[in-house]
């Protein structure tokens, strides 16, 4: 398998995002899981009086299992705070337990000086110098391992197997995005009225395409007001105003391949190239924007006829899309009670209903497809999805997920959404900032067309001009991971011999 010439980002630099993750972020995430299960148990307990004896027995068993999950998560949090050896993942019947355990076993003996906490640190020195510890493996591998370990706590129960401890958090965030959701639904309604005119104007399609890219890149941070009206005259106006807005945002996009992506997209004329793939990131509003973008591509351009979405098979990095998340999205958007009372007009609600109804039809006829069966429960093994939740960089796809790679080779463009997918594409290693994207993704370069839309939220960076990086470094700004800056990176398929 491919090995990078540079080491991974790990926890040796106490000013890094990696160190902050294990010291601050993961304890908060684990505490959130504990609180979530506690609240579920509390709700179950206060409703006991209205249950039959048989129902009460089931609820009592579920509560006891919930307490055991809380205890196990608490143990992990306690051990992490003391940098104790990482435990192996039990054989729970779901994918990748052996993969993670093999990786833990392959780690060398602990280097006593590496990652040793300073006196007074919240991380005390472990009483063992051997084995895998929180501070001796790379940040991304460590986080992947922890999500898989936490998943095992639920899998080994009778009543919590299909429970996503992050679901309520994802739904709450989604429900708070109603204003932007109605706004984008109106945008798509306006596009529908201009469909015939757009079909004959590549320049106008290009303007909207770039705004869609920006929407998917920045999410809620996008100035969605740029897309509220879409008459023919408005689109022509957007061609000039949009350029100004793009120029303003350009200072925060440290590498921008939007022009190359558009040129590539307009060249997708063969039937085999008419499919686009999204390797998804977050559920909720971000998935909504992905669906809007996909809708634009298949409904209003002549270049794309099918879109495949790739989810994660287990609750992953809190907010990543799972098959149940994807399946529930259209139903939630069509449910009048899903959003809290808001100021949306009847007209706006009708626009949303029409757009989401179109998506439901696309899902039914295969225009929109999930890479795994739509009915898949959490944790069900599938060669089209298992690799996404492994500890490995994506550049080892050929060796470890050949079936998935073969499927992606048939795609006209594979869009990798978000920071985590970027980190896995580049191995989360300490690339020099000016390293070309094609070099940072290793042997994956050229195998299929890749577009990475990434807002910087971790240490690893590539394809940034050295002088630009040095200027940002000199300010003391945490530009690598404060979410203010972004990368739009495109790598085409190499010409076939």
Short mmCIF file of C-alpha atoms in Angstrom, two decimals:
data_model
loop_
_atom_site.label_atom_id
_atom_site.label_comp_id
_atom_site.label_asym_id
_atom_site.label_seq_id
_atom_site.Cartn_x
_atom_site.Cartn_y
_atom_site.Cartn_z
CA UNK A 1 0.00 0.00 0.00
CA UNK A 2 1.04 3.59 -0.61
CA UNK A 3 2.92 5.39 2.17
CA UNK A 4 3.34 9.15 2.29
CA UNK A 5 6.87 10.59 2.52
CA UNK A 6 5.66 12.78 5.40
CA UNK A 7 4.45 11.85 8.91
CA UNK A 8 0.81 12.19 9.96
CA UNK A 9 -0.48 15.08 11.98
CA UNK A 10 -0.50 13.83 15.55
CA UNK A 11 -0.56 15.23 19.06
CA UNK A 12 3.08 16.19 19.55
CA UNK A 13 2.38 19.84 18.68
CA UNK A 14 0.30 21.27 21.50
CA UNK A 15 -0.70 24.22 19.33
CA UNK A 16 -2.18 21.98 16.66
CA UNK A 17 -5.77 21.09 15.92
CA UNK A 18 -4.82 17.45 16.54
CA UNK A 19 -3.84 18.08 20.16
CA UNK A 20 -6.90 20.27 20.73
CA UNK A 21 -9.09 17.44 19.42
CA UNK A 22 -8.00 14.84 21.95
CA UNK A 23 -7.75 17.27 24.87
CA UNK A 24 -10.89 19.35 24.33
CA UNK A 25 -13.15 18.19 21.51
CA UNK A 26 -13.42 14.46 22.21
CA UNK A 27 -14.27 14.81 25.90
CA UNK A 28 -17.10 17.15 24.87
CA UNK A 29 -18.37 14.68 22.24
CA UNK A 30 -18.29 11.78 24.70
CA UNK A 31 -20.07 13.86 27.32
CA UNK A 32 -22.72 14.68 24.73
CA UNK A 33 -23.29 10.96 24.06
CA UNK A 34 -23.64 10.29 27.79
CA UNK A 35 -26.13 13.16 28.18
CA UNK A 36 -28.11 11.94 25.17
CA UNK A 37 -28.50 8.39 26.52
CA UNK A 38 -29.29 9.71 30.00
CA UNK A 39 -32.09 11.88 28.59
CA UNK A 40 -33.46 8.94 26.60
CA UNK A 41 -33.50 6.79 29.74
CA UNK A 42 -35.18 9.56 31.70
CA UNK A 43 -37.94 9.91 29.09
CA UNK A 44 -38.47 6.15 29.13
CA UNK A 45 -38.65 6.10 32.92
CA UNK A 46 -41.27 8.82 33.36
CA UNK A 47 -43.66 7.15 30.91
CA UNK A 48 -43.73 3.79 32.69
CA UNK A 49 -47.14 4.23 34.32
CA UNK A 50 -48.99 4.08 31.01
CA UNK A 51 -47.41 0.80 29.91
CA UNK A 52 -48.54 -2.80 30.21
CA UNK A 53 -46.40 -5.14 32.35
CA UNK A 54 -44.87 -6.65 29.21
CA UNK A 55 -44.05 -3.22 27.79
CA UNK A 56 -42.65 -2.11 31.14
CA UNK A 57 -40.30 -5.11 31.19
CA UNK A 58 -38.93 -4.18 27.76
CA UNK A 59 -38.48 -0.56 28.81
CA UNK A 60 -36.64 -1.60 31.97
CA UNK A 61 -34.30 -3.77 29.89
CA UNK A 62 -33.68 -0.88 27.50
CA UNK A 63 -32.92 1.47 30.39
CA UNK A 64 -30.44 -1.01 31.86
CA UNK A 65 -28.70 -1.34 28.50
CA UNK A 66 -28.59 2.45 28.27
CA UNK A 67 -26.89 2.61 31.66
CA UNK A 68 -24.26 0.14 30.48
CA UNK A 69 -23.58 2.25 27.37
CA UNK A 70 -23.18 5.33 29.58
CA UNK A 71 -20.74 3.43 31.77
CA UNK A 72 -18.63 2.27 28.80
CA UNK A 73 -18.50 5.74 27.25
CA UNK A 74 -17.55 7.16 30.65
CA UNK A 75 -14.69 4.67 30.92
CA UNK A 76 -13.34 5.73 27.53
CA UNK A 77 -13.51 9.39 28.55
CA UNK A 78 -11.73 8.61 31.84
CA UNK A 79 -9.00 6.59 30.14
CA UNK A 80 -8.41 9.25 27.48
CA UNK A 81 -7.90 11.91 30.13
CA UNK A 82 -5.09 9.75 31.53
CA UNK A 83 -3.65 8.69 28.18
CA UNK A 84 -4.19 5.03 28.95
CA UNK A 85 -3.75 2.29 26.32
CA UNK A 86 -6.50 2.06 23.73
CA UNK A 87 -8.70 -1.01 24.03
CA UNK A 88 -9.49 -3.37 21.18
CA UNK A 89 -12.87 -3.24 19.46
CA UNK A 90 -14.96 -6.33 20.27
CA UNK A 91 -16.08 -8.71 17.54
CA UNK A 92 -19.61 -7.33 17.36
CA UNK A 93 -20.64 -8.59 13.94
CA UNK A 94 -20.24 -5.27 12.13
CA UNK A 95 -17.46 -4.39 9.67
CA UNK A 96 -13.90 -3.33 10.38
CA UNK A 97 -13.40 -4.46 14.00
CA UNK A 98 -10.54 -6.72 12.89
CA UNK A 99 -9.13 -3.96 10.69
CA UNK A 100 -8.92 -1.51 13.59
CA UNK A 101 -7.53 -4.10 16.00
CA UNK A 102 -4.86 -5.11 13.51
CA UNK A 103 -3.84 -1.48 13.17
CA UNK A 104 -3.64 -1.09 16.96
CA UNK A 105 -1.46 -4.19 17.23
CA UNK A 106 0.85 -3.01 14.47
CA UNK A 107 1.77 0.21 16.24
CA UNK A 108 5.32 0.26 17.62
CA UNK A 109 6.11 0.46 21.35
CA UNK A 110 5.36 3.85 22.81
CA UNK A 111 8.14 6.38 22.52
CA UNK A 112 8.52 7.69 26.04
CA UNK A 113 9.35 11.25 25.01
CA UNK A 114 6.75 11.48 22.28
CA UNK A 115 3.54 13.08 23.42
CA UNK A 116 4.39 12.89 27.12
CA UNK A 117 2.18 15.39 28.94
CA UNK A 118 3.80 18.23 30.82
CA UNK A 119 3.46 18.44 34.62
CA UNK A 120 0.03 19.73 35.58
CA UNK A 121 -1.51 18.77 32.24
CA UNK A 122 -5.02 17.31 32.25
CA UNK A 123 -3.36 14.35 30.53
CA UNK A 124 -1.27 12.45 33.05
CA UNK A 125 1.56 10.15 32.06
CA UNK A 126 0.40 6.58 31.50
CA UNK A 127 1.80 3.82 33.67
CA UNK A 128 2.45 1.79 30.53
CA UNK A 129 5.04 2.56 27.88
CA UNK A 130 3.81 0.06 25.32
CA UNK A 131 0.81 -0.16 23.03
CA UNK A 132 -1.46 2.34 21.32
CA UNK A 133 -2.35 5.44 23.30
CA UNK A 134 -4.41 8.53 22.54
CA UNK A 135 -1.26 10.58 22.08
CA UNK A 136 0.75 8.13 19.99
CA UNK A 137 -1.37 7.73 16.87
CA UNK A 138 -2.40 10.24 14.24
CA UNK A 139 -5.41 12.42 14.91
CA UNK A 140 -7.56 11.14 12.06
CA UNK A 141 -6.83 7.46 12.79
CA UNK A 142 -7.55 8.03 16.47
CA UNK A 143 -10.89 9.68 15.81
CA UNK A 144 -11.96 6.99 13.33
CA UNK A 145 -11.10 4.33 15.90
CA UNK A 146 -13.09 6.06 18.63
CA UNK A 147 -16.25 6.37 16.52
CA UNK A 148 -16.03 2.69 15.63
CA UNK A 149 -15.43 1.77 19.30
CA UNK A 150 -18.41 3.82 20.46
CA UNK A 151 -20.54 2.18 17.78
CA UNK A 152 -19.65 -1.24 19.26
CA UNK A 153 -21.25 -0.24 22.58
CA UNK A 154 -24.61 0.11 20.83
CA UNK A 155 -24.21 -2.93 18.58
CA UNK A 156 -23.79 -5.26 21.57
CA UNK A 157 -27.28 -4.48 22.88
CA UNK A 158 -30.77 -5.68 22.08
CA UNK A 159 -32.61 -2.37 22.09
CA UNK A 160 -30.01 0.21 21.00
CA UNK A 161 -28.57 -1.41 17.85
CA UNK A 162 -30.17 1.07 15.48
CA UNK A 163 -29.77 4.09 17.72
CA UNK A 164 -27.81 7.12 16.48
CA UNK A 165 -26.65 9.15 19.51
CA UNK A 166 -26.12 12.18 17.26
CA UNK A 167 -29.49 12.11 15.51
CA UNK A 168 -31.23 14.69 17.68
CA UNK A 169 -28.28 17.04 17.27
CA UNK A 170 -28.43 16.66 13.48
CA UNK A 171 -32.18 17.22 13.40
CA UNK A 172 -32.07 20.27 15.68
CA UNK A 173 -29.48 21.92 13.46
CA UNK A 174 -31.49 21.07 10.33
CA UNK A 175 -34.69 22.54 11.75
CA UNK A 176 -32.92 25.82 12.51
CA UNK A 177 -32.05 26.24 8.81
CA UNK A 178 -35.65 26.69 7.62
CA UNK A 179 -35.15 30.26 6.37
CA UNK A 180 -32.29 29.30 4.04
CA UNK A 181 -34.14 26.15 2.96
CA UNK A 182 -37.24 28.07 1.85
CA UNK A 183 -35.01 30.63 0.17
CA UNK A 184 -33.26 27.99 -1.91
CA UNK A 185 -36.56 26.31 -2.76
CA UNK A 186 -37.74 29.62 -4.22
CA UNK A 187 -34.50 29.84 -6.19
CA UNK A 188 -35.15 26.47 -7.76
CA UNK A 189 -38.74 27.49 -8.53
CA UNK A 190 -37.41 30.52 -10.41
CA UNK A 191 -34.98 28.30 -12.30
CA UNK A 192 -37.86 26.08 -13.38
CA UNK A 193 -39.52 29.06 -15.06
CA UNK A 194 -36.28 29.85 -16.92
CA UNK A 195 -35.43 26.27 -17.83
CA UNK A 196 -35.79 26.68 -21.59
CA UNK A 197 -33.76 29.89 -21.65
CA UNK A 198 -31.00 28.34 -19.55
CA UNK A 199 -30.74 25.37 -21.90
CA UNK A 200 -29.51 27.67 -24.65
CA UNK A 201 -27.09 29.75 -22.58
CA UNK A 202 -23.93 28.07 -21.32
CA UNK A 203 -22.67 31.37 -19.86
CA UNK A 204 -25.73 31.75 -17.63
CA UNK A 205 -25.51 28.13 -16.54
CA UNK A 206 -21.88 28.72 -15.62
CA UNK A 207 -22.75 31.63 -13.35
CA UNK A 208 -25.35 29.60 -11.47
CA UNK A 209 -23.02 26.58 -11.35
CA UNK A 210 -20.38 28.67 -9.57
CA UNK A 211 -22.92 29.97 -7.08
CA UNK A 212 -23.99 26.39 -6.42
CA UNK A 213 -20.35 25.45 -5.79
CA UNK A 214 -20.10 28.33 -3.32
CA UNK A 215 -23.31 27.21 -1.62
CA UNK A 216 -21.93 23.68 -1.15
CA UNK A 217 -18.54 25.01 -0.04
CA UNK A 218 -19.64 27.47 2.60
CA UNK A 219 -23.10 26.18 3.54
CA UNK A 220 -24.84 28.61 5.87
CA UNK A 221 -22.03 31.13 5.41
CA UNK A 222 -22.98 31.66 1.76
CA UNK A 223 -24.73 34.86 0.78
CA UNK A 224 -27.84 33.02 -0.38
CA UNK A 225 -29.50 36.32 -1.20
CA UNK A 226 -27.51 36.23 -4.44
CA UNK A 227 -29.75 33.37 -5.57
CA UNK A 228 -33.19 34.57 -4.58
CA UNK A 229 -34.44 35.69 -7.98
CA UNK A 230 -33.78 33.80 -11.19
CA UNK A 231 -35.58 35.47 -14.08
CA UNK A 232 -33.64 35.80 -17.32
CA UNK A 233 -32.84 39.45 -16.49
CA UNK A 234 -31.83 38.54 -12.94
CA UNK A 235 -29.42 35.89 -14.18
CA UNK A 236 -27.84 38.38 -16.56
CA UNK A 237 -27.49 40.79 -13.65
CA UNK A 238 -25.94 38.02 -11.57
CA UNK A 239 -23.29 37.59 -14.24
CA UNK A 240 -21.87 40.98 -13.27
CA UNK A 241 -22.82 41.17 -9.59
CA UNK A 242 -21.92 37.51 -9.09
CA UNK A 243 -18.44 38.14 -10.38
CA UNK A 244 -17.97 40.86 -7.78
CA UNK A 245 -19.22 38.60 -5.01
CA UNK A 246 -16.98 35.78 -6.20
CA UNK A 247 -14.01 38.16 -6.22
CA UNK A 248 -14.78 39.18 -2.63
CA UNK A 249 -14.94 35.57 -1.50
CA UNK A 250 -11.88 34.59 -3.56
CA UNK A 251 -9.48 35.92 -0.93
CA UNK A 252 -10.69 33.15 1.38
CA UNK A 253 -10.44 30.37 -1.21
CA UNK A 254 -6.74 29.62 -1.11
CA UNK A 255 -6.84 27.43 -4.22
CA UNK A 256 -9.74 27.68 -6.64
CA UNK A 257 -10.29 25.28 -9.55
CA UNK A 258 -13.88 26.27 -10.36
CA UNK A 259 -13.05 27.15 -13.97
CA UNK A 260 -11.40 23.78 -14.55
CA UNK A 261 -14.37 21.95 -13.03
CA UNK A 262 -16.83 23.79 -15.28
CA UNK A 263 -14.74 23.03 -18.37
CA UNK A 264 -14.66 19.37 -17.36
CA UNK A 265 -18.40 19.25 -16.66
CA UNK A 266 -19.35 20.71 -20.02
CA UNK A 267 -17.29 18.00 -21.68
CA UNK A 268 -19.35 15.15 -20.23
CA UNK A 269 -21.07 14.12 -23.40
CA UNK A 270 -20.68 10.34 -23.36
CA UNK A 271 -23.40 8.36 -21.62
CA UNK A 272 -20.84 6.67 -19.36
CA UNK A 273 -19.73 10.09 -18.16
CA UNK A 274 -23.17 11.45 -17.36
CA UNK A 275 -23.12 10.25 -13.74
CA UNK A 276 -21.88 12.38 -10.84
CA UNK A 277 -21.02 10.98 -7.40
CA UNK A 278 -21.15 12.84 -4.07
CA UNK A 279 -19.09 11.43 -1.19
CA UNK A 280 -21.21 13.05 1.48
CA UNK A 281 -20.22 15.00 4.56
CA UNK A 282 -22.82 16.41 6.96
CA UNK A 283 -26.50 15.59 7.26
CA UNK A 284 -29.14 18.29 7.60
CA UNK A 285 -28.66 21.57 5.78
CA UNK A 286 -25.44 20.51 4.07
CA UNK A 287 -27.11 17.42 2.62
CA UNK A 288 -29.97 19.68 1.56
CA UNK A 289 -27.54 21.90 -0.38
CA UNK A 290 -25.98 18.79 -1.95
CA UNK A 291 -29.43 17.75 -3.15
CA UNK A 292 -30.10 21.25 -4.49
CA UNK A 293 -26.81 21.14 -6.41
CA UNK A 294 -27.58 17.66 -7.73
CA UNK A 295 -31.07 18.84 -8.73
CA UNK A 296 -29.56 21.75 -10.66
CA UNK A 297 -27.16 19.44 -12.48
CA UNK A 298 -29.74 16.88 -13.63
CA UNK A 299 -32.73 19.20 -14.13
CA UNK A 300 -31.23 22.32 -15.65
CA UNK A 301 -28.01 21.24 -17.40
CA UNK A 302 -27.56 18.79 -20.28
CA UNK A 303 -24.39 17.33 -18.78
CA UNK A 304 -25.57 15.11 -15.92
CA UNK A 305 -28.29 12.45 -15.93
CA UNK A 306 -27.72 10.56 -12.68
CA UNK A 307 -26.33 11.33 -9.22
CA UNK A 308 -25.10 8.73 -6.71
CA UNK A 309 -24.70 9.70 -3.05
CA UNK A 310 -22.22 7.88 -0.78
CA UNK A 311 -23.08 7.84 2.96
CA UNK A 312 -21.28 6.48 6.01
CA UNK A 313 -22.68 3.24 7.42
CA UNK A 314 -22.36 4.16 11.11
CA UNK A 315 -22.78 7.37 13.12
CA UNK A 316 -19.57 9.10 12.10
CA UNK A 317 -17.84 12.31 13.19
CA UNK A 318 -21.11 13.40 14.82
CA UNK A 319 -22.89 14.82 11.78
CA UNK A 320 -22.01 12.69 8.73
CA UNK A 321 -24.85 11.34 6.59
CA UNK A 322 -25.94 7.75 7.27
CA UNK A 323 -28.46 5.77 5.13
CA UNK A 324 -31.28 6.50 7.64
CA UNK A 325 -30.38 10.23 7.51
CA UNK A 326 -30.59 10.24 3.73
CA UNK A 327 -33.86 8.35 3.66
CA UNK A 328 -35.46 10.64 6.25
CA UNK A 329 -34.49 13.90 4.56
CA UNK A 330 -37.24 14.10 1.94
CA UNK A 331 -39.88 12.93 4.42
CA UNK A 332 -38.81 15.57 6.95
CA UNK A 333 -38.90 18.34 4.35
CA UNK A 334 -42.38 17.30 3.22
CA UNK A 335 -43.70 17.10 6.80
CA UNK A 336 -45.53 20.35 7.67
CA UNK A 337 -44.69 19.80 11.34
CA UNK A 338 -40.93 19.32 10.87
CA UNK A 339 -39.95 22.96 11.00
CA UNK A 340 -40.93 25.03 14.04
CA UNK A 341 -43.39 27.87 13.52
CA UNK A 342 -41.76 30.22 11.06
CA UNK A 343 -42.57 33.13 8.81
CA UNK A 344 -42.58 31.12 5.58
CA UNK A 345 -45.41 32.04 3.27
CA UNK A 346 -47.78 29.55 1.69
CA UNK A 347 -46.03 30.25 -1.62
CA UNK A 348 -42.60 29.43 -0.18
CA UNK A 349 -43.94 26.23 1.32
CA UNK A 350 -45.40 25.28 -2.04
CA UNK A 351 -42.01 25.88 -3.69
CA UNK A 352 -40.32 23.59 -1.18
CA UNK A 353 -42.97 20.90 -1.57
CA UNK A 354 -42.62 20.96 -5.37
CA UNK A 355 -38.83 20.74 -5.28
CA UNK A 356 -38.67 17.95 -2.71
CA UNK A 357 -41.44 16.12 -4.54
CA UNK A 358 -39.21 16.16 -7.61
CA UNK A 359 -36.37 14.72 -5.53
CA UNK A 360 -38.63 11.95 -4.27
CA UNK A 361 -39.46 11.09 -7.87
CA UNK A 362 -35.77 11.13 -8.79
CA UNK A 363 -35.08 8.71 -5.93
CA UNK A 364 -37.93 6.48 -7.07
CA UNK A 365 -36.79 6.34 -10.71
CA UNK A 366 -33.05 6.07 -9.95
CA UNK A 367 -31.97 9.54 -11.11
CA UNK A 368 -30.86 10.07 -7.50
CA UNK A 369 -29.44 6.92 -5.90
CA UNK A 370 -27.74 5.95 -2.68
CA UNK A 371 -24.61 3.84 -3.11
CA UNK A 372 -26.11 1.29 -0.70
CA UNK A 373 -29.75 0.08 -0.47
CA UNK A 374 -31.95 2.89 0.79
CA UNK A 375 -33.43 0.63 3.46
CA UNK A 376 -30.05 -0.25 4.98
CA UNK A 377 -29.96 -0.09 8.76
CA UNK A 378 -26.96 1.33 10.62
CA UNK A 379 -23.87 -0.84 10.50
CA UNK A 380 -24.90 -3.14 7.64
CA UNK A 381 -21.79 -4.17 5.71
CA UNK A 382 -21.60 -3.09 2.08
CA UNK A 383 -18.57 -2.97 -0.24
CA UNK A 384 -19.79 0.39 -1.56
CA UNK A 385 -19.58 1.99 1.88
CA UNK A 386 -17.38 0.04 4.32
CA UNK A 387 -14.17 1.75 3.22
CA UNK A 388 -15.41 5.24 4.08
CA UNK A 389 -15.38 4.38 7.81
CA UNK A 390 -12.04 2.57 7.82
CA UNK A 391 -8.90 4.11 9.36
CA UNK A 392 -7.17 4.23 5.97
CA UNK A 393 -6.43 7.12 3.60
CA UNK A 394 -8.44 7.05 0.40
CA UNK A 395 -5.26 6.65 -1.65
CA UNK A 396 -5.24 2.95 -0.63
CA UNK A 397 -8.63 2.35 -2.23
CA UNK A 398 -7.20 0.17 -5.02
CA UNK A 399 -5.75 -2.31 -2.52
CA UNK A 400 -8.49 -2.21 0.11
CA UNK A 401 -11.72 -1.39 -1.76
CA UNK A 402 -11.28 -2.44 -5.41
CA UNK A 403 -15.03 -2.84 -5.99
CA UNK A 404 -15.70 0.69 -4.80
CA UNK A 405 -12.83 2.02 -6.90
CA UNK A 406 -14.18 0.24 -9.96
CA UNK A 407 -17.55 1.92 -9.45
CA UNK A 408 -15.99 5.38 -9.07
CA UNK A 409 -13.94 4.92 -12.23
CA UNK A 410 -17.23 4.94 -14.15
CA UNK A 411 -18.19 8.35 -12.76
CA UNK A 412 -18.01 11.59 -14.69
CA UNK A 413 -17.02 13.46 -11.52
CA UNK A 414 -16.65 12.44 -7.87
CA UNK A 415 -17.29 15.32 -5.47
CA UNK A 416 -15.72 14.84 -2.03
CA UNK A 417 -17.53 17.06 0.43
CA UNK A 418 -16.03 18.65 3.50
CA UNK A 419 -12.94 18.67 5.65
CA UNK A 420 -12.93 15.03 6.77
CA UNK A 421 -13.06 13.68 3.22
CA UNK A 422 -10.23 16.04 2.28
CA UNK A 423 -8.15 14.77 5.20
CA UNK A 424 -8.72 11.18 4.11
CA UNK A 425 -7.92 12.05 0.48
CA UNK A 426 -4.58 13.52 1.51
CA UNK A 427 -3.78 11.07 4.32
CA UNK A 428 -3.88 13.81 6.98
CA UNK A 429 -0.10 14.08 6.79
CA UNK A 430 2.24 17.03 7.10
CA UNK A 431 2.45 17.95 3.44
CA UNK A 432 4.34 21.15 2.68
CA UNK A 433 1.60 23.71 2.01
CA UNK A 434 2.55 24.14 -1.66
CA UNK A 435 2.36 20.41 -2.44
CA UNK A 436 0.18 19.96 -5.56
CA UNK A 437 -3.17 18.28 -4.96
CA UNK A 438 -2.22 15.56 -7.45
CA UNK A 439 0.78 14.64 -5.30
CA UNK A 440 -1.09 14.84 -1.99
CA UNK A 441 -3.73 12.28 -3.07
CA UNK A 442 -1.02 9.78 -4.09
CA UNK A 443 -1.95 6.96 -6.46
CA UNK A 444 -5.59 8.05 -6.48
CA UNK A 445 -4.62 10.91 -8.79
CA UNK A 446 -5.92 10.38 -12.29
CA UNK A 447 -7.98 7.26 -11.58
CA UNK A 448 -11.25 9.22 -11.76
CA UNK A 449 -12.12 12.94 -11.85
CA UNK A 450 -12.01 14.36 -8.32
CA UNK A 451 -13.45 17.60 -6.96
CA UNK A 452 -12.72 18.36 -3.31
CA UNK A 453 -14.84 21.09 -1.68
CA UNK A 454 -13.18 21.75 1.64
CA UNK A 455 -13.51 24.44 4.30
CA UNK A 456 -10.29 24.37 6.34
CA UNK A 457 -11.00 22.78 9.72
CA UNK A 458 -7.84 20.75 10.38
CA UNK A 459 -4.06 21.09 10.11
CA UNK A 460 -3.42 19.40 6.76
CA UNK A 461 -3.21 21.75 3.76
CA UNK A 462 -1.95 21.43 0.21
CA UNK A 463 -1.99 23.38 -3.07
CA UNK A 464 -1.53 26.75 -1.33
CA UNK A 465 1.07 29.22 -2.54
CA UNK A 466 4.00 29.29 -0.13
CA UNK A 467 4.03 33.09 0.11
CA UNK A 468 0.29 33.16 0.89
CA UNK A 469 0.75 30.55 3.63
CA UNK A 470 3.68 32.42 5.16
CA UNK A 471 1.70 35.67 5.20
CA UNK A 472 -1.19 33.94 6.96
CA UNK A 473 1.21 32.29 9.42
CA UNK A 474 2.72 35.67 10.27
CA UNK A 475 -0.66 36.97 11.45
CA UNK A 476 -0.99 34.25 14.07
CA UNK A 477 -4.42 33.41 12.67
CA UNK A 478 -5.33 29.72 12.89
CA UNK A 479 -6.11 29.71 9.19
CA UNK A 480 -5.54 25.99 8.80
CA UNK A 481 -8.55 25.09 10.92
CA UNK A 482 -10.67 28.10 11.90
CA UNK A 483 -13.17 27.51 9.08
CA UNK A 484 -12.58 30.93 7.51
CA UNK A 485 -10.63 29.67 4.50
CA UNK A 486 -11.35 27.02 1.91
CA UNK A 487 -9.99 24.97 -0.99
CA UNK A 488 -11.68 24.04 -4.28
CA UNK A 489 -9.43 21.37 -5.77
CA UNK A 490 -9.89 19.48 -9.01
CA UNK A 491 -7.87 16.58 -10.38
CA UNK A 492 -8.96 15.20 -13.77
CA UNK A 493 -8.88 11.61 -14.93
CA UNK A 494 -5.68 10.78 -16.75
CA UNK A 495 -6.02 10.00 -20.43
CA UNK A 496 -6.43 6.28 -20.96
CA UNK A 497 -3.58 4.63 -22.82
#
